[in-house]
Coordinates of N, CA and C in Angstrom, one line a residue:
M1 N 33.0 11.2 134.6 CA 33.6 11.9 133.4 C 32.6 13.0 133.0
A2 N 33.1 14.2 132.8 CA 32.3 15.3 132.4 C 31.8 15.2 130.9
P3 N 30.7 15.7 130.6 CA 30.2 15.6 129.2 C 31.2 16.3 128.2
V4 N 31.9 17.3 128.7 CA 32.9 18.0 127.9 C 34.0 17.1 127.5
A5 N 34.4 16.2 128.4 CA 35.4 15.2 128.1 C 35.0 14.2 127.1
M6 N 33.7 13.9 127.1 CA 33.2 13.0 126.0 C 33.3 13.7 124.6
L7 N 33.0 15.0 124.7 CA 33.1 15.8 123.5 C 34.5 15.8 122.9
V8 N 35.5 16.0 123.8 CA 36.9 15.9 123.4 C 37.2 14.6 122.8
G9 N 36.7 13.5 123.4 CA 37.0 12.2 122.8 C 36.4 12.1 121.4
F10 N 35.2 12.5 121.2 CA 34.6 12.5 119.9 C 35.4 13.4 118.9
C11 N 35.7 14.6 119.3 CA 36.5 15.5 118.4 C 37.9 14.9 118.1
A12 N 38.5 14.2 119.1 CA 39.8 13.6 118.8 C 39.7 12.5 117.8
V13 N 38.6 11.7 117.8 CA 38.4 10.6 116.8 C 38.2 11.3 115.4
M14 N 37.3 12.3 115.4 CA 37.1 13.0 114.1 C 38.4 13.6 113.6
A15 N 39.2 14.2 114.4 CA 40.5 14.8 114.0 C 41.4 13.7 113.4
M16 N 41.4 12.5 114.1 CA 42.3 11.4 113.6 C 41.8 10.9 112.2
I17 N 40.5 10.8 112.1 CA 40.0 10.4 110.8 C 40.3 11.4 109.7
A18 N 40.2 12.7 110.0 CA 40.5 13.7 109.0 C 42.0 13.7 108.7
I19 N 42.8 13.5 109.6 CA 44.3 13.5 109.4 C 44.6 12.3 108.5
V20 N 44.1 11.1 108.9 CA 44.4 9.9 108.1 C 43.9 10.0 106.7
R21 N 42.7 10.6 106.5 CA 42.2 10.7 105.2 C 43.1 11.7 104.4
L22 N 43.5 12.7 105.0 CA 44.4 13.7 104.4 C 45.7 13.1 103.9
V23 N 46.3 12.2 104.8 CA 47.6 11.6 104.5 C 47.5 10.6 103.4
I24 N 46.4 9.8 103.4 CA 46.3 8.7 102.4 C 45.7 9.1 101.1
D25 N 45.0 10.2 101.0 CA 44.3 10.7 99.8 C 45.4 11.3 98.8
D26 N 45.4 10.7 97.6 CA 46.3 11.2 96.6 C 45.7 12.5 95.9
D27 N 44.4 12.7 96.0 CA 43.8 13.8 95.3 C 43.3 14.9 96.2
R28 N 44.2 15.2 97.2 CA 43.8 16.2 98.2 C 44.2 17.6 97.6
D29 N 43.4 18.6 98.1 CA 43.7 19.9 97.7 C 43.8 20.8 99.0
L30 N 44.0 22.1 98.8 CA 44.2 22.9 100.0 C 42.9 23.1 100.8
V31 N 41.7 22.9 100.2 CA 40.5 22.9 101.0 C 40.5 21.7 101.9
D32 N 41.0 20.6 101.5 CA 41.0 19.4 102.4 C 42.0 19.7 103.6
V33 N 43.1 20.4 103.3 CA 44.0 20.7 104.4 C 43.4 21.7 105.3
G34 N 42.7 22.7 104.8 CA 42.0 23.7 105.6 C 40.9 23.0 106.5
T35 N 40.1 22.1 105.9 CA 39.1 21.4 106.7 C 39.7 20.6 107.8
T36 N 40.8 19.9 107.5 CA 41.4 19.2 108.6 C 42.0 20.1 109.7
S37 N 42.5 21.2 109.3 CA 43.0 22.2 110.2 C 41.8 22.7 111.1
I38 N 40.7 22.9 110.5 CA 39.5 23.4 111.3 C 39.1 22.3 112.3
V39 N 39.1 21.0 111.9 CA 38.7 19.9 112.8 C 39.7 19.8 114.0
V40 N 41.0 20.0 113.7 CA 42.0 19.9 114.7 C 41.8 21.1 115.7
A41 N 41.4 22.3 115.1 CA 41.2 23.5 115.9 C 40.0 23.2 116.9
I42 N 39.0 22.6 116.4 CA 37.8 22.3 117.2 C 38.2 21.4 118.3
T43 N 39.0 20.4 118.0 CA 39.5 19.4 119.0 C 40.3 20.1 120.1
A44 N 41.2 21.0 119.7 CA 42.0 21.8 120.6 C 41.2 22.7 121.5
L45 N 40.2 23.3 120.9 CA 39.3 24.2 121.6 C 38.5 23.4 122.7
A46 N 38.0 22.2 122.3 CA 37.3 21.4 123.2 C 38.2 20.9 124.3
S47 N 39.4 20.6 124.0 CA 40.4 20.2 125.0 C 40.7 21.3 126.0
W48 N 40.8 22.5 125.4 CA 41.0 23.7 126.3 C 39.9 23.9 127.3
W49 N 38.7 23.7 126.8 CA 37.5 23.8 127.6 C 37.5 22.8 128.7
V50 N 37.8 21.5 128.4 CA 37.8 20.5 129.5 C 39.0 20.8 130.5
A51 N 40.1 21.2 129.9 CA 41.2 21.6 130.8 C 40.9 22.7 131.7
L52 N 40.1 23.7 131.3 CA 39.6 24.8 132.1 C 38.6 24.3 133.1
E53 N 37.7 23.5 132.7 CA 36.7 23.0 133.7 C 37.3 22.1 134.8
E54 N 38.2 21.2 134.4 CA 38.7 20.2 135.3 C 40.0 20.7 136.0
G55 N 40.6 21.7 135.5 CA 41.9 22.2 136.1 C 43.0 21.3 135.8
W56 N 43.1 20.7 134.6 CA 44.1 19.7 134.3 C 45.4 20.3 134.0
L57 N 45.4 21.5 133.4 CA 46.7 22.1 132.9 C 47.0 23.4 133.7
M58 N 48.2 23.8 133.7 CA 48.6 25.1 134.3 C 48.1 26.2 133.4
P59 N 47.9 27.4 133.9 CA 47.4 28.5 133.1 C 48.2 28.8 131.8
I60 N 49.5 28.6 131.8 CA 50.3 28.9 130.6 C 50.1 27.8 129.6
E61 N 49.9 26.6 130.0 CA 49.6 25.5 129.1 C 48.2 25.6 128.5
R62 N 47.2 26.1 129.3 CA 45.9 26.3 128.7 C 45.9 27.5 127.7
T63 N 46.7 28.5 128.0 CA 46.9 29.6 127.1 C 47.5 29.1 125.8
A64 N 48.5 28.3 125.9 CA 49.2 27.8 124.7 C 48.2 26.9 123.8
L65 N 47.4 26.1 124.6 CA 46.4 25.3 123.9 C 45.3 26.1 123.2
L66 N 44.9 27.2 123.8 CA 43.9 28.1 123.2 C 44.5 28.8 122.0
A67 N 45.8 29.2 122.1 CA 46.5 29.9 121.0 C 46.6 28.9 119.8
A68 N 46.9 27.7 120.1 CA 47.0 26.7 119.0 C 45.7 26.5 118.3
A69 N 44.6 26.4 119.1 CA 43.3 26.3 118.6 C 42.9 27.4 117.7
I70 N 43.2 28.6 118.1 CA 42.9 29.8 117.3 C 43.8 29.8 116.0
A71 N 45.0 29.5 116.2 CA 45.9 29.5 115.0 C 45.5 28.4 113.9
F72 N 45.2 27.2 114.4 CA 44.7 26.2 113.5 C 43.4 26.6 112.8
G73 N 42.5 27.1 113.6 CA 41.2 27.5 113.1 C 41.3 28.7 112.1
G74 N 42.2 29.6 112.4 CA 42.4 30.7 111.4 C 43.0 30.3 110.1
I75 N 44.0 29.4 110.2 CA 44.7 28.9 109.0 C 43.7 28.1 108.2
G76 N 42.9 27.3 108.9 CA 41.9 26.4 108.2 C 40.8 27.3 107.5
V77 N 40.3 28.3 108.1 CA 39.3 29.2 107.5 C 39.9 29.9 106.3
V78 N 41.1 30.4 106.5 CA 41.7 31.1 105.3 C 41.9 30.1 104.1
L79 N 42.4 28.9 104.4 CA 42.6 28.0 103.3 C 41.2 27.6 102.6
V80 N 40.2 27.4 103.4 CA 38.9 27.0 102.8 C 38.3 28.1 102.0
V81 N 38.4 29.3 102.6 CA 37.8 30.5 101.9 C 38.6 30.8 100.6
R82 N 39.9 30.8 100.7 CA 40.7 31.2 99.6 C 40.6 30.2 98.4
Y83 N 40.6 28.9 98.7 CA 40.7 27.9 97.6 C 39.4 27.2 97.4
W84 N 38.2 27.7 97.9 CA 37.0 26.9 97.8 C 36.6 26.6 96.4
N85 N 36.6 27.6 95.5 CA 36.2 27.4 94.1 C 37.4 27.1 93.1
R86 N 38.6 26.8 93.7 CA 39.7 26.6 92.9 C 39.9 25.1 92.7
T87 N 39.9 24.6 91.5 CA 40.1 23.1 91.3 C 41.5 22.9 90.7
D88 N 42.2 23.9 90.4 CA 43.5 23.8 89.8 C 44.7 23.9 90.8
V89 N 44.4 23.9 92.1 CA 45.4 24.0 93.1 C 45.4 22.8 94.0
T90 N 46.5 22.1 94.1 CA 46.6 21.0 95.0 C 47.4 21.3 96.2
A91 N 47.3 20.4 97.2 CA 48.1 20.6 98.4 C 49.6 20.4 98.2
N92 N 50.0 19.8 97.1 CA 51.4 19.6 96.9 C 52.1 20.9 96.4
T93 N 51.3 21.8 95.8 CA 51.9 23.0 95.3 C 50.9 24.1 95.4
D94 N 51.4 25.3 95.6 CA 50.5 26.5 95.7 C 50.5 27.3 94.5
R95 N 51.2 26.8 93.4 CA 51.3 27.6 92.2 C 50.0 27.3 91.3
I96 N 49.5 28.4 90.7 CA 48.4 28.3 89.9 C 48.9 28.1 88.4
P97 N 48.5 27.1 87.7 CA 49.0 27.0 86.3 C 48.4 28.0 85.4
A98 N 49.2 28.4 84.4 CA 48.7 29.4 83.5 C 47.5 28.8 82.7
R99 N 46.7 29.7 82.2 CA 45.6 29.3 81.4 C 46.0 28.6 80.1
D100 N 45.6 27.4 79.9 CA 46.0 26.7 78.7 C 44.9 26.7 77.7
T101 N 45.1 27.6 76.6 CA 44.0 27.7 75.6 C 43.9 26.5 74.7
A102 N 44.9 25.7 74.6 CA 44.8 24.5 73.8 C 43.9 23.5 74.4
S103 N 44.0 23.3 75.7 CA 43.2 22.3 76.4 C 41.7 22.9 76.5
A104 N 41.6 24.2 76.6 CA 40.3 24.8 76.6 C 39.6 24.6 75.3
A105 N 40.3 24.6 74.2 CA 39.7 24.4 72.8 C 39.3 22.9 72.7
E106 N 40.0 22.0 73.3 CA 39.7 20.6 73.3 C 38.4 20.4 74.1
N107 N 38.1 21.1 75.1 CA 37.0 21.0 75.9 C 35.8 21.7 75.4
G108 N 35.9 22.3 74.2 CA 34.8 23.0 73.6 C 34.7 24.5 73.9
S109 N 35.7 25.0 74.6 CA 35.7 26.4 75.0 C 36.7 27.1 74.2
N110 N 36.5 28.3 73.9 CA 37.5 29.1 73.2 C 38.6 29.7 74.1
G111 N 38.5 29.4 75.4 CA 39.6 29.9 76.3 C 39.4 31.3 76.7
A112 N 38.3 32.0 76.2 CA 38.1 33.4 76.5 C 37.6 33.5 78.0
T113 N 38.1 34.6 78.6 CA 37.6 34.9 79.9 C 36.5 35.9 79.8
E114 N 36.0 36.3 81.0 CA 34.8 37.2 81.0 C 35.3 38.6 80.4
T115 N 36.5 39.0 80.6 CA 36.9 40.3 80.1 C 37.3 40.2 78.6
D116 N 37.4 39.0 78.0 CA 37.8 38.9 76.6 C 36.6 39.1 75.7
R117 N 35.4 38.9 76.2 CA 34.2 39.0 75.4 C 34.0 40.5 75.0
P118 N 33.6 40.8 73.8 CA 33.3 42.1 73.4 C 32.2 42.8 74.1
D119 N 31.2 42.0 74.5 CA 30.0 42.6 75.1 C 30.1 42.6 76.6
S120 N 31.3 42.3 77.2 CA 31.5 42.2 78.6 C 31.3 43.6 79.3
P121 N 30.6 43.6 80.4 CA 30.4 44.8 81.2 C 31.7 45.3 81.9
Y122 N 32.7 44.4 81.8 CA 34.0 44.7 82.5 C 34.9 45.6 81.7
Q123 N 34.7 45.7 80.4 CA 35.5 46.5 79.6 C 34.6 47.3 78.6
P124 N 35.0 48.5 78.3 CA 34.2 49.2 77.4 C 34.3 48.7 76.0
S125 N 33.3 48.7 75.2 CA 33.3 48.3 73.8 C 33.6 49.5 73.0
T126 N 34.4 49.3 72.0 CA 34.8 50.4 71.1 C 34.0 50.4 69.8
D127 N 33.2 49.4 69.6 CA 32.4 49.3 68.4 C 31.0 49.9 68.5
R128 N 30.6 50.2 69.7 CA 29.3 50.8 69.9 C 29.4 52.3 70.0
P129 N 28.4 53.1 69.5 CA 28.5 54.5 69.6 C 28.3 55.0 71.1
S130 N 29.1 56.0 71.4 CA 29.0 56.4 72.8 C 28.9 58.0 72.8
A131 N 27.9 58.5 73.5 CA 27.7 59.9 73.5 C 28.8 60.6 74.3
D132 N 29.4 59.9 75.2 CA 30.4 60.6 76.0 C 31.8 60.6 75.4
R133 N 31.9 60.0 74.2 CA 33.2 60.1 73.5 C 33.2 61.4 72.7
P134 N 34.3 62.1 72.6 CA 34.3 63.3 71.7 C 34.0 62.9 70.3
A135 N 33.4 63.9 69.6 CA 33.0 63.6 68.2 C 34.2 63.3 67.3
S136 N 35.4 63.8 67.6 CA 36.6 63.5 66.8 C 37.0 62.0 66.9
D137 N 36.6 61.4 68.0 CA 37.0 60.0 68.2 C 36.0 59.0 67.6
R138 N 34.8 59.5 67.3 CA 33.7 58.7 66.8 C 33.8 58.7 65.3
S139 N 33.3 57.6 64.7 CA 33.3 57.5 63.2 C 32.2 58.4 62.6
A140 N 32.3 58.6 61.3 CA 31.3 59.5 60.6 C 29.9 58.9 60.7
T141 N 29.8 57.6 60.7 CA 28.5 56.9 60.9 C 27.9 57.2 62.2
D142 N 28.7 57.2 63.3 CA 28.2 57.5 64.6 C 27.7 58.9 64.7
R143 N 28.5 59.8 64.1 CA 28.1 61.3 64.1 C 26.8 61.5 63.3
S144 N 26.6 60.8 62.2 CA 25.4 60.9 61.4 C 24.2 60.3 62.1
N145 N 24.4 59.2 62.8 CA 23.4 58.6 63.7 C 23.0 59.6 64.8
D146 N 23.9 60.3 65.3 CA 23.6 61.3 66.4 C 22.7 62.4 65.8
D147 N 23.1 62.8 64.5 CA 22.4 63.9 63.9 C 20.9 63.5 63.6
R148 N 20.7 62.2 63.2 CA 19.4 61.7 62.9 C 18.6 61.6 64.1
S149 N 19.2 61.2 65.2 CA 18.4 61.0 66.5 C 18.0 62.3 67.0
S150 N 18.8 63.4 66.8 CA 18.4 64.7 67.3 C 17.3 65.3 66.5
E151 N 17.2 64.9 65.2 CA 16.1 65.4 64.3 C 14.8 64.9 64.7
R152 N 14.7 63.8 65.3 CA 13.4 63.1 65.6 C 12.7 63.8 66.7

């Protein structure tokens, strides 16, 4: 038996464990689905390698096995990357719930996002004087502060 065949056996056991854990886990999310897909892709890729070395499959079957490995791997990577930091998405639904400000208040947060803060770098603040705003848009206090700063 070739060492690659032992690798296929190991990968097949790991894939079965990942699939069983995915099926029986009630708290699975899309990252778990993606991880399982990557494990299945590695198993298919190792199977393709042993089929190539040993000549077990016809060329069209080897091509189909390689395509399946690439597809499972691509889907898995996309799921893991897309949903890595998302805790509000489960495998049962792909819909993202709307922000619940009531539950945020219960958790000690005011529910504000980064762009809701007045000092956020993501949105301009209107209460700070700005030299690039026209004088007609600035308040009288801002204009007088500009005059004082130019006198110094």
